[in-house]
mmCIF file of C-alpha atoms in Angstrom:
data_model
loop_
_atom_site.group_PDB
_atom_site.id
_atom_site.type_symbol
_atom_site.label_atom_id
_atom_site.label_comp_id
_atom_site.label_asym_id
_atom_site.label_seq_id
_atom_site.Cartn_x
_atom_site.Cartn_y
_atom_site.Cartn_z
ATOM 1 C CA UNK C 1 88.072 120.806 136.994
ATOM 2 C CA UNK C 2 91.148 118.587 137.459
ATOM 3 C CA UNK C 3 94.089 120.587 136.477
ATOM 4 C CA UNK C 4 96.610 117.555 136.244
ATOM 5 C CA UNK C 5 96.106 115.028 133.084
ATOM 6 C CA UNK C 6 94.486 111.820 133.893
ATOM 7 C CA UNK C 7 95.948 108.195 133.943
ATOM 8 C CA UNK C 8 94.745 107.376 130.382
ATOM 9 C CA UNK C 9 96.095 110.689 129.447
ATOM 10 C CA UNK C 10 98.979 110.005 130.818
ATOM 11 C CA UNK C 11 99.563 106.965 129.006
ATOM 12 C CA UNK C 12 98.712 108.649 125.753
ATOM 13 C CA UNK C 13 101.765 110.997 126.520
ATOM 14 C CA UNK C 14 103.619 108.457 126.762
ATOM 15 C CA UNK C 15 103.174 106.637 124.347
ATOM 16 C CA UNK C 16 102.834 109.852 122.259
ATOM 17 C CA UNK C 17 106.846 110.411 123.077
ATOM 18 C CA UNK C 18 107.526 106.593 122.960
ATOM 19 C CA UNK C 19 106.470 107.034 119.102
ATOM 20 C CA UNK C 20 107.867 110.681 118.411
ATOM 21 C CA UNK C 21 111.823 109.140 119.793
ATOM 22 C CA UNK C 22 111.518 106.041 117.459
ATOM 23 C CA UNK C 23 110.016 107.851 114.332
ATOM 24 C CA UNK C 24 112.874 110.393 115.023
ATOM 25 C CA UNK C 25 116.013 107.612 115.644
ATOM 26 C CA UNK C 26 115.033 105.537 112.792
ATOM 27 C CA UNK C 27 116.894 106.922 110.316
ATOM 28 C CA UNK C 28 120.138 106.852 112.192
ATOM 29 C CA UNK C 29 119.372 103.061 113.008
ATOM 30 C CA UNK C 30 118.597 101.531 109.746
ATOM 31 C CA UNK C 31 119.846 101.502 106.143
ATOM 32 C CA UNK C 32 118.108 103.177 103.057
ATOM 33 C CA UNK C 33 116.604 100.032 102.459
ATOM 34 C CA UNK C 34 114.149 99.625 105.781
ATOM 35 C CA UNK C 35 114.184 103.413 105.856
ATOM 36 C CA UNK C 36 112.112 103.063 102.395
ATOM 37 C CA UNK C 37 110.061 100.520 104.075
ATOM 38 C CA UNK C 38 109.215 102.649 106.756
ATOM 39 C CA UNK C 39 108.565 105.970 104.414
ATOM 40 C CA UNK C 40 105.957 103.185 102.595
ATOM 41 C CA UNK C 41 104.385 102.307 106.040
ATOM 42 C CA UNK C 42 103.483 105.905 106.879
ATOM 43 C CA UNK C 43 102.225 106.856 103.445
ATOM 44 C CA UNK C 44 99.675 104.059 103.818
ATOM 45 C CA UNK C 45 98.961 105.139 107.220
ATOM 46 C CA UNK C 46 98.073 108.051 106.029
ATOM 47 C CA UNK C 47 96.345 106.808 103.065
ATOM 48 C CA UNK C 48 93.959 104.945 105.274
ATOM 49 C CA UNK C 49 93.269 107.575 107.705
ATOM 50 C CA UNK C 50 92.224 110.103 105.135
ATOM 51 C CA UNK C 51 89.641 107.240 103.623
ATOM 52 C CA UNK C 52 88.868 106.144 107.151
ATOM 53 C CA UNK C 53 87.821 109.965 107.499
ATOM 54 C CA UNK C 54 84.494 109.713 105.023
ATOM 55 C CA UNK C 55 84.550 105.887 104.868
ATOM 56 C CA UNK C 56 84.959 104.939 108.809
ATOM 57 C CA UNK C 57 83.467 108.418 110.178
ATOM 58 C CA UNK C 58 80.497 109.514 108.184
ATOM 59 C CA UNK C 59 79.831 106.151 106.640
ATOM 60 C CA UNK C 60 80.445 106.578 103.274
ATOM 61 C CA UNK C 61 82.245 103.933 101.342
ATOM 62 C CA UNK C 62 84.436 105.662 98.577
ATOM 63 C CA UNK C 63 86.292 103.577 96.064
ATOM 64 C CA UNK C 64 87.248 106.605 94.007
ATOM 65 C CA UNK C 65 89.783 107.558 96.463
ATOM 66 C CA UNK C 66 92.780 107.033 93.999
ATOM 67 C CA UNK C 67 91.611 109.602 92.216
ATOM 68 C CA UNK C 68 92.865 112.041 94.618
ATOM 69 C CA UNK C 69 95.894 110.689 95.354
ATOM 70 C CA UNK C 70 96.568 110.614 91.724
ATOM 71 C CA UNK C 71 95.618 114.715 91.395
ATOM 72 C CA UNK C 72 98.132 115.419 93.490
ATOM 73 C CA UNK C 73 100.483 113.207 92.287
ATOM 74 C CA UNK C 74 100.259 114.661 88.764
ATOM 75 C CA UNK C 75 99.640 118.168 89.743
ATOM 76 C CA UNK C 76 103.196 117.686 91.122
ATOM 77 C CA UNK C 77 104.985 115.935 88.503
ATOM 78 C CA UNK C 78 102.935 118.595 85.876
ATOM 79 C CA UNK C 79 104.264 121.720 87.813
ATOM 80 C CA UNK C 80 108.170 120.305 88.535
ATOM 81 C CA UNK C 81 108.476 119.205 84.495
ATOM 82 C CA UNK C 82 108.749 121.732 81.483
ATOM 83 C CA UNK C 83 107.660 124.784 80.877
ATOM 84 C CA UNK C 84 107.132 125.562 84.993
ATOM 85 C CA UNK C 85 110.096 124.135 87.091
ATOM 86 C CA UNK C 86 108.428 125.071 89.941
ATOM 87 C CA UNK C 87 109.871 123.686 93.509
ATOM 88 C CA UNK C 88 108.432 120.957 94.724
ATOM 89 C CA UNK C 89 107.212 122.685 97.670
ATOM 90 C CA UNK C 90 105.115 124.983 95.895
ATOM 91 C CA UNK C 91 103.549 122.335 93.817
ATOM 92 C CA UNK C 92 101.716 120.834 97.269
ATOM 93 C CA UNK C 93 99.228 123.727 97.525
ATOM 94 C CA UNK C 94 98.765 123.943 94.143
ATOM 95 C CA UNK C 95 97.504 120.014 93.978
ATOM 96 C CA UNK C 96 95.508 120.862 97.245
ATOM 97 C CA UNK C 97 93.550 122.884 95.511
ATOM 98 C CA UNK C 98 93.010 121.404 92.314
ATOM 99 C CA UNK C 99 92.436 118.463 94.473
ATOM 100 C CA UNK C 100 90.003 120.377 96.892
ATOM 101 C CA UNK C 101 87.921 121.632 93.318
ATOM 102 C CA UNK C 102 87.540 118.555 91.977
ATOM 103 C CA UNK C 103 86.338 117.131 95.241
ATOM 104 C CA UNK C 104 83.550 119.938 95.658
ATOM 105 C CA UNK C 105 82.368 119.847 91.808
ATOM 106 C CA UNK C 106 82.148 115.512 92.568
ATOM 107 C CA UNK C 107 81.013 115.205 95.790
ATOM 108 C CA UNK C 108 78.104 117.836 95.862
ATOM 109 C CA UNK C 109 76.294 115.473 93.572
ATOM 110 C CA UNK C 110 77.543 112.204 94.714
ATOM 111 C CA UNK C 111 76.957 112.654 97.941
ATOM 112 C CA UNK C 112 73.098 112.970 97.372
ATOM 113 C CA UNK C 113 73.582 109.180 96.809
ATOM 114 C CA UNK C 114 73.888 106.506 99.083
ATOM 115 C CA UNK C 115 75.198 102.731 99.682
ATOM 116 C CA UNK C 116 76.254 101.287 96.859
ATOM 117 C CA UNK C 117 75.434 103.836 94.386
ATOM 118 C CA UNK C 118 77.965 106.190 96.038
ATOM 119 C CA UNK C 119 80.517 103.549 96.083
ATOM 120 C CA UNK C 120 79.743 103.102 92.495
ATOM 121 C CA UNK C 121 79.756 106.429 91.445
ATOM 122 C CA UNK C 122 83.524 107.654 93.294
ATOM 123 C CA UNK C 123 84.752 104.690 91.605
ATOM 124 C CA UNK C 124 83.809 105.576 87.925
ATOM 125 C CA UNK C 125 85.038 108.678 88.986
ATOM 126 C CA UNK C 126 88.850 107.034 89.754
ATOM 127 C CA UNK C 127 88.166 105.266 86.177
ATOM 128 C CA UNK C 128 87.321 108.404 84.201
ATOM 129 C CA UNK C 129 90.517 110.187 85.440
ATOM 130 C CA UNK C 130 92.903 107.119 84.301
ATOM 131 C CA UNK C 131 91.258 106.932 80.618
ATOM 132 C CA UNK C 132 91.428 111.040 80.648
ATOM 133 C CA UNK C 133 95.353 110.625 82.031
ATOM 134 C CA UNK C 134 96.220 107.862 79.303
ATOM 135 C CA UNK C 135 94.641 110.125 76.290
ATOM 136 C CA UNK C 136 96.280 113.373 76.804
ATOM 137 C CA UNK C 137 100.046 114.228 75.964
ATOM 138 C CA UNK C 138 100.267 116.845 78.724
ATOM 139 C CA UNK C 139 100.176 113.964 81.470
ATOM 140 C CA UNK C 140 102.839 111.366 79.382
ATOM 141 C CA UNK C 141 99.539 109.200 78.194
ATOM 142 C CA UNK C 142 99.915 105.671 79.625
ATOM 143 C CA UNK C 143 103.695 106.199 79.296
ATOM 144 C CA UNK C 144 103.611 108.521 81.942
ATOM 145 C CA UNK C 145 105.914 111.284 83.449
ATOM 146 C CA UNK C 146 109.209 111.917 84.853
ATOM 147 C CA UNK C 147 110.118 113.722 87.612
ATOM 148 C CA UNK C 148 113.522 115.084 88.601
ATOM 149 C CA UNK C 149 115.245 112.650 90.687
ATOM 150 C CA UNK C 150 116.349 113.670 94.517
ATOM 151 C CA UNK C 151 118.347 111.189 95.974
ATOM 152 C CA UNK C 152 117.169 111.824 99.556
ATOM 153 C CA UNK C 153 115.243 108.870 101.278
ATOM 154 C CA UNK C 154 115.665 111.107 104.822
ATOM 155 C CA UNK C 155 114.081 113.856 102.999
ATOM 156 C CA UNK C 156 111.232 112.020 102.293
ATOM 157 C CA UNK C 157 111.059 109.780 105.292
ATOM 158 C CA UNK C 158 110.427 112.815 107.370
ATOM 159 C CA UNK C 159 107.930 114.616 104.359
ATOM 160 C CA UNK C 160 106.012 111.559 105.177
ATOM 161 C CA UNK C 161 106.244 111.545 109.025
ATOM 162 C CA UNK C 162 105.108 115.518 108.901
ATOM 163 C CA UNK C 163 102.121 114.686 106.345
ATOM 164 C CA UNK C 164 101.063 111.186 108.544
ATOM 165 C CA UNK C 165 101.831 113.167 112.099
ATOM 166 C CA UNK C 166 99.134 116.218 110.683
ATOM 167 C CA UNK C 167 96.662 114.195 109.435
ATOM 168 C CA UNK C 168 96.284 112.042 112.441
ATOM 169 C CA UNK C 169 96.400 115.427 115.105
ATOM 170 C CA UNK C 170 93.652 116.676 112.599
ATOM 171 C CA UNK C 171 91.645 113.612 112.230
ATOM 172 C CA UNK C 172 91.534 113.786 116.256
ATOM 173 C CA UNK C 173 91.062 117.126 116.602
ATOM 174 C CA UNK C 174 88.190 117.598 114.054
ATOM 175 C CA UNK C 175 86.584 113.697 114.374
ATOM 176 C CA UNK C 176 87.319 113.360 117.924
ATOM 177 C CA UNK C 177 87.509 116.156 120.150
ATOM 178 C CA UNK C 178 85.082 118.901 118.120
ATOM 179 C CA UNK C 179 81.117 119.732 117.205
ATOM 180 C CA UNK C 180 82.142 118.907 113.789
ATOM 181 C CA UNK C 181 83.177 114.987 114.398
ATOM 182 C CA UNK C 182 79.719 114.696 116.687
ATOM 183 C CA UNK C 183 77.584 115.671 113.429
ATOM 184 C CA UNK C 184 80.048 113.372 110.966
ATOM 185 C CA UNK C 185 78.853 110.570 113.318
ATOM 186 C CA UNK C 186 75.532 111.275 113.876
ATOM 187 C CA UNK C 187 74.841 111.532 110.117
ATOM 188 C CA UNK C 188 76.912 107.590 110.358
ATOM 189 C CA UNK C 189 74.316 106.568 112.593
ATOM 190 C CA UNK C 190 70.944 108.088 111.177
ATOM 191 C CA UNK C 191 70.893 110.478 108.665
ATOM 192 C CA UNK C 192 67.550 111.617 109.017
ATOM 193 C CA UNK C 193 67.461 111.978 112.697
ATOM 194 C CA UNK C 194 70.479 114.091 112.442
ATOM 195 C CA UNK C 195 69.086 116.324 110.028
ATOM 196 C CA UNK C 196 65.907 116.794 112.199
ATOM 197 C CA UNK C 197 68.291 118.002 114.579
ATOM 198 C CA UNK C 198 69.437 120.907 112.357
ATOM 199 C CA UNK C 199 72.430 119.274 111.567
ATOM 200 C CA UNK C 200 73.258 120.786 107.830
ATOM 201 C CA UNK C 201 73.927 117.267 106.462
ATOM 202 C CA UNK C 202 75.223 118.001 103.097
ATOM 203 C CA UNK C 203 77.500 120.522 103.970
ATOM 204 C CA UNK C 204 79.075 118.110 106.611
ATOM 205 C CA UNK C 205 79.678 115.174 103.843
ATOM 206 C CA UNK C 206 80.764 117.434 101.372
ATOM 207 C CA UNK C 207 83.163 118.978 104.120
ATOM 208 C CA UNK C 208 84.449 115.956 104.782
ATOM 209 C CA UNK C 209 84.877 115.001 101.530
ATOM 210 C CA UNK C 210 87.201 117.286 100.528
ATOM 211 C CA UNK C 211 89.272 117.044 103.617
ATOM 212 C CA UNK C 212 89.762 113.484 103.087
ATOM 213 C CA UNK C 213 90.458 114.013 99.466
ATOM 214 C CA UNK C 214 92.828 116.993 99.794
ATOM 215 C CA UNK C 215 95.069 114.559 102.352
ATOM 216 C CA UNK C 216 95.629 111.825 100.115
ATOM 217 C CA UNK C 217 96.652 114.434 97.205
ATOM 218 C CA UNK C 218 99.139 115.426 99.858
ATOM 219 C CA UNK C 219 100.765 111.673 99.844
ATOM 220 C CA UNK C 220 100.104 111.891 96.604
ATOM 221 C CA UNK C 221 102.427 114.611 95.725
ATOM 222 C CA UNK C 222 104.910 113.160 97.994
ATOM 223 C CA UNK C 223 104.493 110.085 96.636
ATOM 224 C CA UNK C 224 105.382 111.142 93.168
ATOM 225 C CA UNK C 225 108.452 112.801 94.037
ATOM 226 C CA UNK C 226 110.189 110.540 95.964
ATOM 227 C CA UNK C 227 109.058 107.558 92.932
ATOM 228 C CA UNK C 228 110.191 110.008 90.149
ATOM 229 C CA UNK C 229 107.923 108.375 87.969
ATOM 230 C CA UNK C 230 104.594 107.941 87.929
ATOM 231 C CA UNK C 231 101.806 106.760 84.918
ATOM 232 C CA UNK C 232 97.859 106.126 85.367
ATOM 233 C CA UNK C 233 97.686 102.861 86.966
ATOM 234 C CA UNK C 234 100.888 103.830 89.000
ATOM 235 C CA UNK C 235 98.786 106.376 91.113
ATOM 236 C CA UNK C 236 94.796 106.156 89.985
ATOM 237 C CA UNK C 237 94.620 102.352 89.711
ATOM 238 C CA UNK C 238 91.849 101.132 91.471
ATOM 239 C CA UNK C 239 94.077 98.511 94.048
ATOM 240 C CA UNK C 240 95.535 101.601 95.923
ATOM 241 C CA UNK C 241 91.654 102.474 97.040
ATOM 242 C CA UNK C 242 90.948 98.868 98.071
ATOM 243 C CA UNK C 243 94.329 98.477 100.014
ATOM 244 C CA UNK C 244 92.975 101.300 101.851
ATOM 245 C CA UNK C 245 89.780 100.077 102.359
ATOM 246 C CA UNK C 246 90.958 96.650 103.733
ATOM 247 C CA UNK C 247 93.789 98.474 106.178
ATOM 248 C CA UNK C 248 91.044 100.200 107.475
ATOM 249 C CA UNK C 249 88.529 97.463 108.335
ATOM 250 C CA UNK C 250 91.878 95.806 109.790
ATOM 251 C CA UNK C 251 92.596 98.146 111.688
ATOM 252 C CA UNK C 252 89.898 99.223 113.079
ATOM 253 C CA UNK C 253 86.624 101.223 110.782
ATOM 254 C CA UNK C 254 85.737 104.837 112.381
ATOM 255 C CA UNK C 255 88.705 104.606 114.605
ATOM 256 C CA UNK C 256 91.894 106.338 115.277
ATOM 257 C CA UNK C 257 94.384 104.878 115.418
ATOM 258 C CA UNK C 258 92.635 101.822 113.521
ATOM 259 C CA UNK C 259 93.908 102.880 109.773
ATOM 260 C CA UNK C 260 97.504 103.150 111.185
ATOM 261 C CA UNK C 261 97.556 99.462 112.670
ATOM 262 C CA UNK C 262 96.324 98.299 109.325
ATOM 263 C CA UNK C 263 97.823 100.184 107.527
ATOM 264 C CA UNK C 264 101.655 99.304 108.418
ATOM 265 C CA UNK C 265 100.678 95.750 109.094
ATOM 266 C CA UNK C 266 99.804 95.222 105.850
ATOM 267 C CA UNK C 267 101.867 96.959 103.785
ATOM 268 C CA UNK C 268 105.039 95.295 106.377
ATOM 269 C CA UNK C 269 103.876 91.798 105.493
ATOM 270 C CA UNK C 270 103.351 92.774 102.042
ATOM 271 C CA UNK C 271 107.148 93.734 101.772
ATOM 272 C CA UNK C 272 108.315 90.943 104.000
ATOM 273 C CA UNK C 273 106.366 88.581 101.619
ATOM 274 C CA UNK C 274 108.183 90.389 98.287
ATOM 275 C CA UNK C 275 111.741 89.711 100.323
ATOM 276 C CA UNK C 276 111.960 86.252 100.891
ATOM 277 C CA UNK C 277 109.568 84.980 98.141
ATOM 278 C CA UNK C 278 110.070 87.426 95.335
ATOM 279 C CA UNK C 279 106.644 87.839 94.616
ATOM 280 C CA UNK C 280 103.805 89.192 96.218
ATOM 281 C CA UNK C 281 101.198 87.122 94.644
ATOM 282 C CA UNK C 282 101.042 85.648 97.868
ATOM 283 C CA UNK C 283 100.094 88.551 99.665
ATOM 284 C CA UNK C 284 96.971 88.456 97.914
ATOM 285 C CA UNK C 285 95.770 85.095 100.005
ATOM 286 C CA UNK C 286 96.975 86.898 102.933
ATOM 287 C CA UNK C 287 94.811 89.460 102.794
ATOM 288 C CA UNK C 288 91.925 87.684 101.685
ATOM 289 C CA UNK C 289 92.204 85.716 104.631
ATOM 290 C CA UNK C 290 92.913 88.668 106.872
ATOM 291 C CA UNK C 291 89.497 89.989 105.627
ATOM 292 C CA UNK C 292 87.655 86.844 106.861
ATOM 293 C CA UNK C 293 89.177 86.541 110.218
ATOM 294 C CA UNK C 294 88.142 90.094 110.668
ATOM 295 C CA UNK C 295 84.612 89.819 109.519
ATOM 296 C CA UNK C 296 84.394 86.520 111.985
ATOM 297 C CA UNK C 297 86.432 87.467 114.901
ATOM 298 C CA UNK C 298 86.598 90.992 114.977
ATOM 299 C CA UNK C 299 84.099 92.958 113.772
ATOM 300 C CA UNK C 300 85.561 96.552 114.742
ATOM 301 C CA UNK C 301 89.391 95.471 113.858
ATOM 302 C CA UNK C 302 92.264 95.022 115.755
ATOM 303 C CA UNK C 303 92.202 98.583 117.581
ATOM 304 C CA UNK C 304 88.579 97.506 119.026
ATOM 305 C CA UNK C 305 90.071 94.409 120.119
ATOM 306 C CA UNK C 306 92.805 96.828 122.336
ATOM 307 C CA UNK C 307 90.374 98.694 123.459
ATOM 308 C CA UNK C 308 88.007 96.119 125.124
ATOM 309 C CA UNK C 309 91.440 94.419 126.948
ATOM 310 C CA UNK C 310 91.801 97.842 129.541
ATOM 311 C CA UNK C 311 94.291 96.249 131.392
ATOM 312 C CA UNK C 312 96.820 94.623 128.822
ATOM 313 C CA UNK C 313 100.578 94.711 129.127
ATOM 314 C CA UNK C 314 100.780 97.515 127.069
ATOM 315 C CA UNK C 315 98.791 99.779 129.602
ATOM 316 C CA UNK C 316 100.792 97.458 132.532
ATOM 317 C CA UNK C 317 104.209 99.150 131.152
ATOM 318 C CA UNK C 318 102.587 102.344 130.970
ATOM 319 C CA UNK C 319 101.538 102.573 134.433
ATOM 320 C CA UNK C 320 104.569 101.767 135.890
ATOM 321 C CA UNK C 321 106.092 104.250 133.613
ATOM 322 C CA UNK C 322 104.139 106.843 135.275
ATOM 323 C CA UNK C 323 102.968 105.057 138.725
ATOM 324 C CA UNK C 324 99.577 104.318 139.472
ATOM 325 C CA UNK C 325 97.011 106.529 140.969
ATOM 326 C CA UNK C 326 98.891 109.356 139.711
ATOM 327 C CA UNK C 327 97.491 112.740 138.100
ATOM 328 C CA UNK C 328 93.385 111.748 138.440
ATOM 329 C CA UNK C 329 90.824 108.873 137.558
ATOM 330 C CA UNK C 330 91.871 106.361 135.343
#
């Protein structure tokens, strides 16, 4: 067994650190302004890995996944407001598990359905939750809710670097490097065959399920503080699910790193577009002809176009970096 890391591991050190130094300098380098756009970049990144997790992984397209993000979004704003006052940091776990609940006493039904009808159902799912949130008084109605401001952006800038950094080590760790990912895929593939192996099917999608959903309550939660405001559409509307879905087929569906090239690519042009035009109407052509180029041209999204070109400049710089032939096989 080698004992030094191979050439493609070295490179993914490398660029590991390359990323770690420039998430870490940024917000030393820019003003409050880009350092916003840059805490919106990750959130999405996130956003889209957690739906890439059921949607790119085991194959199941969600479009209730606003719902989540919502529950922990309001479980947050609920627990910092009157009577409780809690701190915000104890209002995470508390929306994880509310969030983890509702995605167990959902998804053990749903997820007896499949196709469409799964899609179908996740979505009424997102809709039930922003009729229940505009009806009560508890959650503001379609008013919404305040939170207590925190003038902070590095604060949050690094809340969401944390949250996107731990979702991404876990997505590779449990999707990519474990037993657990090899069953999530082999249910993508063929269900059946899978569970002829043994594989406990169910359990596995409702596993995943819940880790996917309890992530985006995390952003969620973040989300709400750093906003200090949120109502129904605000955070369970159903355009935050489908911006997900589309950074993920951009970036790459079942991938990696896929959800985080779509995800700040899109959201980036999206604010570039709001800048200089003053309305993002246009963004809306944009993406659908993003979504058509993709379908045509690249069928597994940008990251599967990187990884068929081996020896681009990117890995060219790398390899200098560390010097060919170095540490094992490539």
């Amino acid at each position: 067994m080698a004992l030094l890391p191979t050439n493609a591991q070295w490179r993914g050190l490398v660029l590991l650190a390359i990323i770690i130094v420039v998430l870490g300098a940024l917000p030393w380098t820019v003003n409050n302004y880009w350092l916003r756009i840059a805490t919106g970049a990750l959130m999405w990144a996130g956003l889209a890995c957690s739906w890439n997790m059921l949607g790119g992984y085991a194959g199941y397209i969600n479009f209730g996944q606003s719902a989540f993000f919502g529950l922990g979004a309001y479980v947050t704003a609920f627990l910092m407001g009157d009577p409780f006052g809690l701190p915000f940091s104890a209002t995470i776990p508390a929306g994880m598990v509310v969030t983890a609940l509702c995605a167990v006493i959902i998804g053990a039904p749903t997820l007896r359905l499949r196709g469409a009808y799964f899609a179908i159902a996740t979505w009424a799912f997102a809709e039930v939750l922003i009729q229940f949130a505009s009806a009560m008084d508890f959650t503001g109605g379609i008013g919404g809710i305040g939170l207590p401001p925190y003038l902070n952006e590095r604060f949050f800038y690094f809340a969401m670097v944390g949250t996107a950094v731990l979702t991404y080590f876990l997505t590779w760790a449990l999707f990519e490097r474990s037993r657990f990912g090899l069953k999530v895929k082999a249910l993508r593939d063929h269900e059946p065959a899978a569970e002829a192996m043994g594989i406990n099917t169910a359990l596995v999608k409702l596993q995943t399920f819940v880790l996917s959903a309890v992530t985006a309550s995390v952003f969620g939660a973040i989300f709400a503080y750093w906003v200090t405001f949120i109502n129904p559409k605000s955070v369970f509307g159903g355009d935050i699910t489908d911006q997900m879905v589309v950074m993920v087929l951009l970036g790459g569906l079942g991938t990696l790193w896929g959800p985080a090239i779509g995800g700040v690519a899109l959201f980036v042009v999206n604010r570039l577009i709001w800048m200089y035009w003053g309305d993002t109407a246009f963004y809306i052509a944009i993406l659908g002809t993003a979504i058509v180029l993709v379908v045509l041209f690249l069928p597994n999204g940008i990251a599967g176009l990187f990884a068929r070109r081996k020896n681009d400049a990117l890995d060219k710089v790398l390899d200098k970096l560390i010097g060919s032939g170095e540490g094992g096989h490539p």
